[in-house]
mmCIF file of C-alpha atoms in Angstrom:
data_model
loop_
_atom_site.group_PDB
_atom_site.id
_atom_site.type_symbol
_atom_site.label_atom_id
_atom_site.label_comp_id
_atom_site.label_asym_id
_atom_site.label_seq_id
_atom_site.Cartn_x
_atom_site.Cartn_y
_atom_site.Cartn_z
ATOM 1 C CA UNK Z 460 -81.701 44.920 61.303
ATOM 2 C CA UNK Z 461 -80.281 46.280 64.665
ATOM 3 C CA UNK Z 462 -77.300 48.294 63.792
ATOM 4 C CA UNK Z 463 -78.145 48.269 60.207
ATOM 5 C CA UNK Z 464 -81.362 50.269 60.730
ATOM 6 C CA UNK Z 465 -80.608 53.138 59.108
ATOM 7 C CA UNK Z 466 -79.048 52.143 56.748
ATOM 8 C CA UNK Z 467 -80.322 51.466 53.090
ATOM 9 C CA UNK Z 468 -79.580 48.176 52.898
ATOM 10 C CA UNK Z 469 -82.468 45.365 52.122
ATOM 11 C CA UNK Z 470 -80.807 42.271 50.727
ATOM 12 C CA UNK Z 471 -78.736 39.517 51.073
ATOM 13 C CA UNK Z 472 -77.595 36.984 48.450
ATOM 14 C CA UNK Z 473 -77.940 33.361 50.063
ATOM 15 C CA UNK Z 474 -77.527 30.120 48.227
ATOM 16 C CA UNK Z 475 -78.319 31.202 44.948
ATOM 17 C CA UNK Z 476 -81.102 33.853 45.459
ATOM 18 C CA UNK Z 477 -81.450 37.555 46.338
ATOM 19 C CA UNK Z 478 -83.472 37.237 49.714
ATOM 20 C CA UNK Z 479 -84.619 40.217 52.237
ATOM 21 C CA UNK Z 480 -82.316 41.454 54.464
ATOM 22 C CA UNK Z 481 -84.216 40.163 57.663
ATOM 23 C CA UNK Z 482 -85.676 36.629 56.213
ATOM 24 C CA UNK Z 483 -81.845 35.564 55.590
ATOM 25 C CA UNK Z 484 -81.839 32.576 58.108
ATOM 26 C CA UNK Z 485 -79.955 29.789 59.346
ATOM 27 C CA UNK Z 486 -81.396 27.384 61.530
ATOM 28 C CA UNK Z 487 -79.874 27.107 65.615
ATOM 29 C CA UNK Z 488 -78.679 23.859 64.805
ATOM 30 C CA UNK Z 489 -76.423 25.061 61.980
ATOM 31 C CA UNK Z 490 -73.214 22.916 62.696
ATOM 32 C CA UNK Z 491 -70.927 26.017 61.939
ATOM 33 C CA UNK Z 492 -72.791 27.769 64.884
ATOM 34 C CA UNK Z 493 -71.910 25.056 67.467
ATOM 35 C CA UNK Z 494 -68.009 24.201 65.625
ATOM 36 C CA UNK Z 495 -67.139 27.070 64.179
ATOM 37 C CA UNK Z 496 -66.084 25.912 60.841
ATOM 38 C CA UNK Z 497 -67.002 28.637 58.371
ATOM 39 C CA UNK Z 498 -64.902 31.205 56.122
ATOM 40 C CA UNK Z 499 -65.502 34.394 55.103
ATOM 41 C CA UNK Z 500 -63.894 37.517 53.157
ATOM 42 C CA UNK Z 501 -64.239 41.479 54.110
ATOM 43 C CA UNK Z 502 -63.651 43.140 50.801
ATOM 44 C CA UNK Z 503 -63.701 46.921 50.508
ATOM 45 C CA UNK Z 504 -65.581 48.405 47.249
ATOM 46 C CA UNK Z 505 -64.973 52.297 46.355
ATOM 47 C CA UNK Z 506 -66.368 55.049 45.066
ATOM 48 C CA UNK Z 507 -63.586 56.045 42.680
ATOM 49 C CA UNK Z 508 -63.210 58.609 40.081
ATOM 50 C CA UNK Z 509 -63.955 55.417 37.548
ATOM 51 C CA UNK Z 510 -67.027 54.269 39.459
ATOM 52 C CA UNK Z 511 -67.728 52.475 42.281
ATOM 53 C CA UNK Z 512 -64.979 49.517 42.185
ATOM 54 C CA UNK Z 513 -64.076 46.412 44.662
ATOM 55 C CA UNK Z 514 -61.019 46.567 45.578
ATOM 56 C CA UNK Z 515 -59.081 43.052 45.034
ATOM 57 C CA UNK Z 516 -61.645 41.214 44.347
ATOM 58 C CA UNK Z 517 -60.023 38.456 42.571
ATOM 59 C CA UNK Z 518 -57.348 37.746 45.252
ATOM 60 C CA UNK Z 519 -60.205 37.831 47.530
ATOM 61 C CA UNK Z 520 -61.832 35.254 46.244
ATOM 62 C CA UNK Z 521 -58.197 33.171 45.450
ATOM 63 C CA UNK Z 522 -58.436 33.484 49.609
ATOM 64 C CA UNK Z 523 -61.904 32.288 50.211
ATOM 65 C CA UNK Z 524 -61.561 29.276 48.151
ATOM 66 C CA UNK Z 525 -58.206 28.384 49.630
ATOM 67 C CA UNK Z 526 -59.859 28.845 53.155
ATOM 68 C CA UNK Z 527 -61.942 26.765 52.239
ATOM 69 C CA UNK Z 528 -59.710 23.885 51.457
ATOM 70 C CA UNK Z 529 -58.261 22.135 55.273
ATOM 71 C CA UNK Z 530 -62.106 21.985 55.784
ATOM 72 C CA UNK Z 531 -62.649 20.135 52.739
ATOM 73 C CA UNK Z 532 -65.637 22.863 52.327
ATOM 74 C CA UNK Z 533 -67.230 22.266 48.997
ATOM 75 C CA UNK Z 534 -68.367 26.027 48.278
ATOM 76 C CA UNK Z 535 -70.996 24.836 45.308
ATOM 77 C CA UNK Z 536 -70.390 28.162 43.571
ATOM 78 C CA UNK Z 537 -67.898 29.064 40.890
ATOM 79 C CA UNK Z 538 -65.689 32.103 41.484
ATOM 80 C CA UNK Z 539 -68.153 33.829 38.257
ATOM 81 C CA UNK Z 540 -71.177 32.792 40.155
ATOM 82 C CA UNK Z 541 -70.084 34.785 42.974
ATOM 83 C CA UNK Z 542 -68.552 37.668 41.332
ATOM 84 C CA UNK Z 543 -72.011 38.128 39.210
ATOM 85 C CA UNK Z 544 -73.960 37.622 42.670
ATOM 86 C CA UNK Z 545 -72.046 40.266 44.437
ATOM 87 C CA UNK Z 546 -72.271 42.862 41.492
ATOM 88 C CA UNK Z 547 -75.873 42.071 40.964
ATOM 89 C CA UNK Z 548 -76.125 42.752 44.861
ATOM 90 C CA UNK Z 549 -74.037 46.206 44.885
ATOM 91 C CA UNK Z 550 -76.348 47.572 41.870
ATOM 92 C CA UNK Z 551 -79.778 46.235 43.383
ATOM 93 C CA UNK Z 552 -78.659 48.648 46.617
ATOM 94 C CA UNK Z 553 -77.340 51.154 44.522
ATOM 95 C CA UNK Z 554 -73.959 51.311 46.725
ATOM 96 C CA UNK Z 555 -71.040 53.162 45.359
ATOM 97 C CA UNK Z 556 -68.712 52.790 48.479
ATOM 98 C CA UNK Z 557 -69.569 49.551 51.008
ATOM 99 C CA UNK Z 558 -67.892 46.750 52.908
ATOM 100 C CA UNK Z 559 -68.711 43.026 51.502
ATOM 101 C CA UNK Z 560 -68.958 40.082 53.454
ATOM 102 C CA UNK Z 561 -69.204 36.603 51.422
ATOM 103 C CA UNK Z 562 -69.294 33.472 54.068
ATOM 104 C CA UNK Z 563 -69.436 30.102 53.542
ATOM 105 C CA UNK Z 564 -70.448 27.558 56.669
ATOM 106 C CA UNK Z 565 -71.812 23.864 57.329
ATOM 107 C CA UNK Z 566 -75.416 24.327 57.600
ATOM 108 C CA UNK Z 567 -78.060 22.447 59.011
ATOM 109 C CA UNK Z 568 -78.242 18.431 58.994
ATOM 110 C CA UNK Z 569 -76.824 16.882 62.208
ATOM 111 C CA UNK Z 570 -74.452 17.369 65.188
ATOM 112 C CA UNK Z 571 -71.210 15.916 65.270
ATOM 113 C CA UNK Z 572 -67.811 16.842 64.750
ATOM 114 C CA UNK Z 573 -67.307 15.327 61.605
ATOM 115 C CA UNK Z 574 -68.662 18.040 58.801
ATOM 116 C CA UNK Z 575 -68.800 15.155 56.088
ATOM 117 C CA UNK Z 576 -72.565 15.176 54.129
ATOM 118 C CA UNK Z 577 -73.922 18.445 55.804
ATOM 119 C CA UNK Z 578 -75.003 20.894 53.135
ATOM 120 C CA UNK Z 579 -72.586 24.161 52.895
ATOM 121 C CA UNK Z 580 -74.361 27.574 52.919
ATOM 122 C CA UNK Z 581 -73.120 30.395 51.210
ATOM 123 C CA UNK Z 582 -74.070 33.878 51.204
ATOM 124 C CA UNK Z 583 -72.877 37.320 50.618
ATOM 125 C CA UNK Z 584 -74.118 40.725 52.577
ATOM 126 C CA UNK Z 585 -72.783 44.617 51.462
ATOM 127 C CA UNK Z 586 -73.395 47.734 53.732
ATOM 128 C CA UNK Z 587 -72.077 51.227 54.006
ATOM 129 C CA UNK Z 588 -68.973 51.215 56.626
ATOM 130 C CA UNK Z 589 -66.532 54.037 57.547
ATOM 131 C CA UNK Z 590 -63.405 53.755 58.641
ATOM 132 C CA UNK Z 591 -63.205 50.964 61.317
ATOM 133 C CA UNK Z 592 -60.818 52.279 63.947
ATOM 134 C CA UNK Z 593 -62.387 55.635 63.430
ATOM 135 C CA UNK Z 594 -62.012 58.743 60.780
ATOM 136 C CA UNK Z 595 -59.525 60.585 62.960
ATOM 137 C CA UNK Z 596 -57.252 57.297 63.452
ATOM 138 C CA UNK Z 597 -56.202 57.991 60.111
ATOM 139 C CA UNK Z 598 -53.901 60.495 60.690
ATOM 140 C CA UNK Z 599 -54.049 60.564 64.527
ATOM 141 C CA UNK Z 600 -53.343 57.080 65.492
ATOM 142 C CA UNK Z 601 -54.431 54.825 67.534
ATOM 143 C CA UNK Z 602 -53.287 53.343 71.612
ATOM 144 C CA UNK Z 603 -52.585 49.997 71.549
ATOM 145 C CA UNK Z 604 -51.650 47.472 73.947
ATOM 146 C CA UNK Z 605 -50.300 43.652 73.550
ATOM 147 C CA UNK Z 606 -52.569 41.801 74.892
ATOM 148 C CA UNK Z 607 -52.094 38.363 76.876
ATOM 149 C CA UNK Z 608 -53.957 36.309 74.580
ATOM 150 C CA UNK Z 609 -51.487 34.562 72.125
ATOM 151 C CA UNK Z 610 -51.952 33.673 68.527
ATOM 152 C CA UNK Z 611 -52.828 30.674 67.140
ATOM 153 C CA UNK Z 612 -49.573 28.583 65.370
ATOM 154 C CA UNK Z 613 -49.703 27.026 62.354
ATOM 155 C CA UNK Z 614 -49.255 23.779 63.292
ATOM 156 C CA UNK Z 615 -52.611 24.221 65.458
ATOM 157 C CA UNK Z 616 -54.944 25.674 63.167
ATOM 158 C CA UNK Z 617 -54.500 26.493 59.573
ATOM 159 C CA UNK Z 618 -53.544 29.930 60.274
ATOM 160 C CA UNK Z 619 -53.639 31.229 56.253
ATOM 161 C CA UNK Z 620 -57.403 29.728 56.348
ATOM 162 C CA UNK Z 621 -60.167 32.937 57.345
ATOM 163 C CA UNK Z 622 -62.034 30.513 59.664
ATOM 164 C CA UNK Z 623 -65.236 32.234 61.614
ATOM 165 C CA UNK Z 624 -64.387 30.383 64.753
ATOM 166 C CA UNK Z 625 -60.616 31.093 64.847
ATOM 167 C CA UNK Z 626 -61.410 34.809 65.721
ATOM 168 C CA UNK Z 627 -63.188 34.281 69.267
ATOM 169 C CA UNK Z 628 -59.254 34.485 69.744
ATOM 170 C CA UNK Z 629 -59.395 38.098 68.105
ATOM 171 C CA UNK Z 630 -62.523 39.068 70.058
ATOM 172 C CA UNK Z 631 -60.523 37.782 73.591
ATOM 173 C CA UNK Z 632 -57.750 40.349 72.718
ATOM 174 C CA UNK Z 633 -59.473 42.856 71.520
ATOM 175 C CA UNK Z 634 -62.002 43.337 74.217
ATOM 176 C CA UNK Z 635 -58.911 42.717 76.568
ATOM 177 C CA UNK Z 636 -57.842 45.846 74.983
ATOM 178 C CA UNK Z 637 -61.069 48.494 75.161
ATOM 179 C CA UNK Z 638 -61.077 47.375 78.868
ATOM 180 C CA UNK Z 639 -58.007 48.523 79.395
ATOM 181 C CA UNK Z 640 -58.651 51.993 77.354
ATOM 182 C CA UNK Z 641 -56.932 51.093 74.216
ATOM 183 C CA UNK Z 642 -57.841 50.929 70.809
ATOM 184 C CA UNK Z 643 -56.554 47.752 69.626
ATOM 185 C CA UNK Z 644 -54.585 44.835 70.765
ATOM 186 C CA UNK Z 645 -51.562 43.495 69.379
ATOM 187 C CA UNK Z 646 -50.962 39.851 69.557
ATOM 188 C CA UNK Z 647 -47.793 37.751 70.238
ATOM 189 C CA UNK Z 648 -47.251 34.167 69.121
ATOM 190 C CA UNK Z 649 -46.515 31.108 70.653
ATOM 191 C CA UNK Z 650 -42.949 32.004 70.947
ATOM 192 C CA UNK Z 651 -43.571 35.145 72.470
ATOM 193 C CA UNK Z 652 -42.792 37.462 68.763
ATOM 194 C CA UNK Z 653 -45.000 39.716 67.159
ATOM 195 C CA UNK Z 654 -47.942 38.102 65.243
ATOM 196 C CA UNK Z 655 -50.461 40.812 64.265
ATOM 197 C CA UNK Z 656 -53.502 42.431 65.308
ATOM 198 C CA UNK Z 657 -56.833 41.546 66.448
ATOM 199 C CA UNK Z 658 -57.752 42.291 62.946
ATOM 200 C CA UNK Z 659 -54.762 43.671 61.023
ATOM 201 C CA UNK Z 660 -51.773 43.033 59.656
ATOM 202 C CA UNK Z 661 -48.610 44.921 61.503
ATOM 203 C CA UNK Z 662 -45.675 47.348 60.032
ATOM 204 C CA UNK Z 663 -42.801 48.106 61.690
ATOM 205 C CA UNK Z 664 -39.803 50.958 60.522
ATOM 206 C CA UNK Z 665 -36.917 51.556 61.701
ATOM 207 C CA UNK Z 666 -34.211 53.463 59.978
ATOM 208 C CA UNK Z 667 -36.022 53.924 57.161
ATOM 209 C CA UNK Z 668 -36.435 50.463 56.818
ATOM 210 C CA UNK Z 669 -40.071 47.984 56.533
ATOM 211 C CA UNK Z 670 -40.420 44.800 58.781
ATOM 212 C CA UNK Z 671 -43.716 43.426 58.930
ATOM 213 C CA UNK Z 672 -43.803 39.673 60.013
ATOM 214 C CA UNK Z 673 -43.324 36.359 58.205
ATOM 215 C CA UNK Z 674 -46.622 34.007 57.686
ATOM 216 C CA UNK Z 675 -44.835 31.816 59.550
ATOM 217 C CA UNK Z 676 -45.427 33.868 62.924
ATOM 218 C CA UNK Z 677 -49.090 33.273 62.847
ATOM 219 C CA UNK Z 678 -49.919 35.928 60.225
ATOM 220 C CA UNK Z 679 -53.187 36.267 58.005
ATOM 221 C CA UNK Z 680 -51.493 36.665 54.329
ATOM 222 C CA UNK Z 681 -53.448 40.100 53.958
ATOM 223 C CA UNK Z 682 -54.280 41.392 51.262
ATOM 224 C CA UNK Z 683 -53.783 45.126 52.126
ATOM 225 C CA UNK Z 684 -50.396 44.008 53.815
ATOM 226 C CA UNK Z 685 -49.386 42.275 50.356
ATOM 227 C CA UNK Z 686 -50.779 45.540 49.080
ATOM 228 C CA UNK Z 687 -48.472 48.002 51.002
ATOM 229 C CA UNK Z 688 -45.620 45.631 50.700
ATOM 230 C CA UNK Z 689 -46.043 46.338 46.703
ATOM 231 C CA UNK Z 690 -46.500 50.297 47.017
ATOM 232 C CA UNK Z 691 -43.434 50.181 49.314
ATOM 233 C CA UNK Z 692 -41.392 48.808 46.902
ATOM 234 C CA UNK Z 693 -42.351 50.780 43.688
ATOM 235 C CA UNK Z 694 -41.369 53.599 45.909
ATOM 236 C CA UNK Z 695 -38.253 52.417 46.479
ATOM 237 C CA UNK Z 696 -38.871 51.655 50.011
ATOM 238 C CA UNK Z 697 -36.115 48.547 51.347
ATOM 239 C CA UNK Z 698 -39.409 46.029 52.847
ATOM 240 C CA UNK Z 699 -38.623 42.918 54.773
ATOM 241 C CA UNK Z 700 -41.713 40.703 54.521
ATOM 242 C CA UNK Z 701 -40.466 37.689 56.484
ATOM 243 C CA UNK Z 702 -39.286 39.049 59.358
ATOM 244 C CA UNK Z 703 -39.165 38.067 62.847
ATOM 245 C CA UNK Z 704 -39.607 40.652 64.993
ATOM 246 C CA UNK Z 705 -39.327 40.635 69.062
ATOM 247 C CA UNK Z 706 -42.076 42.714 71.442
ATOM 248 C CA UNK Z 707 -39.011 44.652 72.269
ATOM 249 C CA UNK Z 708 -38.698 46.148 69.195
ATOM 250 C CA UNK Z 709 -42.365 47.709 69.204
ATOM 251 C CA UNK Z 710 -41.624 50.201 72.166
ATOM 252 C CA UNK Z 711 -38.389 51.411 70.055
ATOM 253 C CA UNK Z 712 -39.627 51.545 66.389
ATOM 254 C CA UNK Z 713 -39.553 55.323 64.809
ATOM 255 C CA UNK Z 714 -43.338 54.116 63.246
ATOM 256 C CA UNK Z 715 -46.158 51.605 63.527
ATOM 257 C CA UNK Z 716 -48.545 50.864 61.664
ATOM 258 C CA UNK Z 717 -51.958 48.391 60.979
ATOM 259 C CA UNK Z 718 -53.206 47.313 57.773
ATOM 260 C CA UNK Z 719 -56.120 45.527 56.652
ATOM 261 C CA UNK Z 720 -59.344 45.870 54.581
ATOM 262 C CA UNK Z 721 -61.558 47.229 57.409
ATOM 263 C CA UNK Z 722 -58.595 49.298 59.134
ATOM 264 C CA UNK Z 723 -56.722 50.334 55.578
ATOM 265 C CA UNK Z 724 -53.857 52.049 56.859
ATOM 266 C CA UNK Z 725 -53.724 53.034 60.308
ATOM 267 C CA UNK Z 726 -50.874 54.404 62.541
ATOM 268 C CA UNK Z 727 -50.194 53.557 65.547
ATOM 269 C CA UNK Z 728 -48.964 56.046 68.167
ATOM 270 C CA UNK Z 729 -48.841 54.357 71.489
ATOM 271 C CA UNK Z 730 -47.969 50.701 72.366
ATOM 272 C CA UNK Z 731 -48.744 50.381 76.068
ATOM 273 C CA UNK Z 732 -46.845 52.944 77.994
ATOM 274 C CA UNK Z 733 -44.558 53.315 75.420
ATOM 275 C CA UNK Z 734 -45.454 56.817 72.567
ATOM 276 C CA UNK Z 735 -43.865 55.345 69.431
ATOM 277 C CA UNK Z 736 -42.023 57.561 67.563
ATOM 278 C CA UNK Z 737 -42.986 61.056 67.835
ATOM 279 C CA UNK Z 738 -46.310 60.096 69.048
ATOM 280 C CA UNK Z 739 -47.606 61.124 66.009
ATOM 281 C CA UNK Z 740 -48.163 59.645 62.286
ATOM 282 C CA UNK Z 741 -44.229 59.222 61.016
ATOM 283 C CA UNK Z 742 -43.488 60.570 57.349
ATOM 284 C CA UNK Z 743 -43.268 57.258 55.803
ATOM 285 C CA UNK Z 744 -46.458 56.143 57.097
ATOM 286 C CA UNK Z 745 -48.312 58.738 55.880
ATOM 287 C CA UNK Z 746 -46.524 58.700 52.294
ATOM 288 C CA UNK Z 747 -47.384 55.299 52.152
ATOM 289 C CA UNK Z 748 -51.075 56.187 53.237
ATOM 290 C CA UNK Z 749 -51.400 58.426 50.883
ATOM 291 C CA UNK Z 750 -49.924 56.748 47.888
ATOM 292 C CA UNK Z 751 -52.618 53.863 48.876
ATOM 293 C CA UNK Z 752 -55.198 56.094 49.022
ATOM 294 C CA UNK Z 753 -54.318 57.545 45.891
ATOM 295 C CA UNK Z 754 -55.015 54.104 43.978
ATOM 296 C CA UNK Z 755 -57.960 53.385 45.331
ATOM 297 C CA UNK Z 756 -59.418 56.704 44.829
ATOM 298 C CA UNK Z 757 -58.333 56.099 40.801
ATOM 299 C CA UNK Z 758 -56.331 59.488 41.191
ATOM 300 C CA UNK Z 759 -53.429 57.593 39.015
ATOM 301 C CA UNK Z 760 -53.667 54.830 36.761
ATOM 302 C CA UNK Z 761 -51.227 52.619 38.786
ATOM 303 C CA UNK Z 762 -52.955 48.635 39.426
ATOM 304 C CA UNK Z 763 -55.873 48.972 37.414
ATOM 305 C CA UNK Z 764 -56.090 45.232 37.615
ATOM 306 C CA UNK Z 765 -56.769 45.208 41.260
ATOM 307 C CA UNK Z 766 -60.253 46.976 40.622
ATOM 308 C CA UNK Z 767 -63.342 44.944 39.681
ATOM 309 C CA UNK Z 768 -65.713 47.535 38.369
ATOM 310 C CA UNK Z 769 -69.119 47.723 39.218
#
């Protein structure tokens, strides 16, 4: 199980059956190893005051499926097949708080670029996972620098489609950025504007105002981003979702910040050289942290329809 080791996880649900952890197997000659044309989801589920819950599990879902779609990827499992399979698979571990990965990929048949005919697998692993750019990220931040990998257009890739093999560009950039010290990488587009990070969605604010960039700059629709972008506005917060924004405008922002399922809500203190801000998690950041926080922990009512209880 390598990393997994100790942890108290034993089972994976692959194509229709609850399997052990280390006979879930693909064969070498799987043509989503050698092409890269599989999808997947990272979904969050919490240990709330209700229960454990997944967080947005429906939308999730809405996503895979969609993925799915420019790959003309049949996924051979309805969205209640999947939801049943991944509750079923949270109980049998007896997880209250874990990270959920269901992937779908052309398996096994023949070699070839053309997908058409080979078999798609699907499957669906949980496991206990922190926070991913580390506990004290939360309200320390995190370095960053804008790395010199560019990100993907639209009109080269279906950008809005969570494809496995379109994140060896993620992996360039990020591992661009540990070299270099940093925590994360930011990525520009094809026009040289802000797209997002390796793995996260980006926020910008500037005079009290929210910019975070339009799909059409080679964005992930996240779900935490749509998220925030909801919060934000209940609070009253001004939020402009379709924005273009220059790299310029990261070294003079008041705050930064990621979101994403695996990074939730993380500031950003540093770009480059440059401290952002005070070099320090700004005050609309945080509020915005904690009011998201707040719902997923259950401590209001707010969105109960984004929960899927276990």
């Amino acid at each position: 199980m390598a990393i997994f080791d100790d942890m108290d996880v034993t089972t994976i649900w692959l194509d229709g059956s609850f399997v052990d952890w280390d006979s879930a197997h693909t064969h070498v000659l799987s043509h989503g190893l050698h092409y890269g044309v599989g999808i997947f989801e990272g979904v969050r589920c919490y240990d709330t005051v209700r229960g454990p819950a997944i967080f947005r599990w429906d939308d999730h879902l809405t996503r895979f499926y969609n993925s799915a779609k420019p790959y003309e990827m049949d996924i051979g499992y309805s969205t209640s097949d999947l939801t049943e399979a991944t509750l079923e698979l949270l109980r049998r571990q007896n997880l209250n708080a874990c990270y959920i990965r269901p992937i779908a990929f052309y398996g096994y048949d023949r070699l070839g670029l053309s997908p058409v005919g080979i078999p798609v697998q699907v499957a669906i692993a949980c496991w206990p996972w922190g926070v991913y750019l580390g506990e004290e990220a939360l309200s320390s931040g995190v370095d960053v620098m804008v790395s010199s990998w560019r990100r993907y257009s639209s009109n080269q890739v279906p950008m809005n489609a969570k494809t496995t093999g379109l994140y060896v560009n993620s992996v360039l950039a990020s591992e661009e950025a540990h070299r270099n010290g940093f925590s994360e990488a930011i990525l520009l587009n094809t026009d040289g504007n802000v797209a997002e990070g390796a793995g996260e969605n980006i926020f910008l604010i500037r005079d009290g105002d929210i910019y975070t960039p339009d799909l059409s700059q080679g964005v992930l629709a996240g779900i935490t981003r749509e998220t925030i972008i909801t919060l934000a506005r209940e609070k009253g917060y001004t939020v402009y979702d379709e924005a273009i924004i220059s790299e310029d405008e990261l070294h003079s922002a008041d705050e930064l910040f990621f979101t994403g399922t695996a990074a939730e809500v993380t500031p950003i203190k540093k770009v480059n050289e440059t401290i952002v801000g005070k070099g320090s998690r700004g005050e609309i950041t945080k509020d915005l942290q904690s009011t998201f926080f707040d719902v997923l922990n259950r401590r209001n009512e707010a969105h109960d329809e984004w929960f899927t209880y276990v």
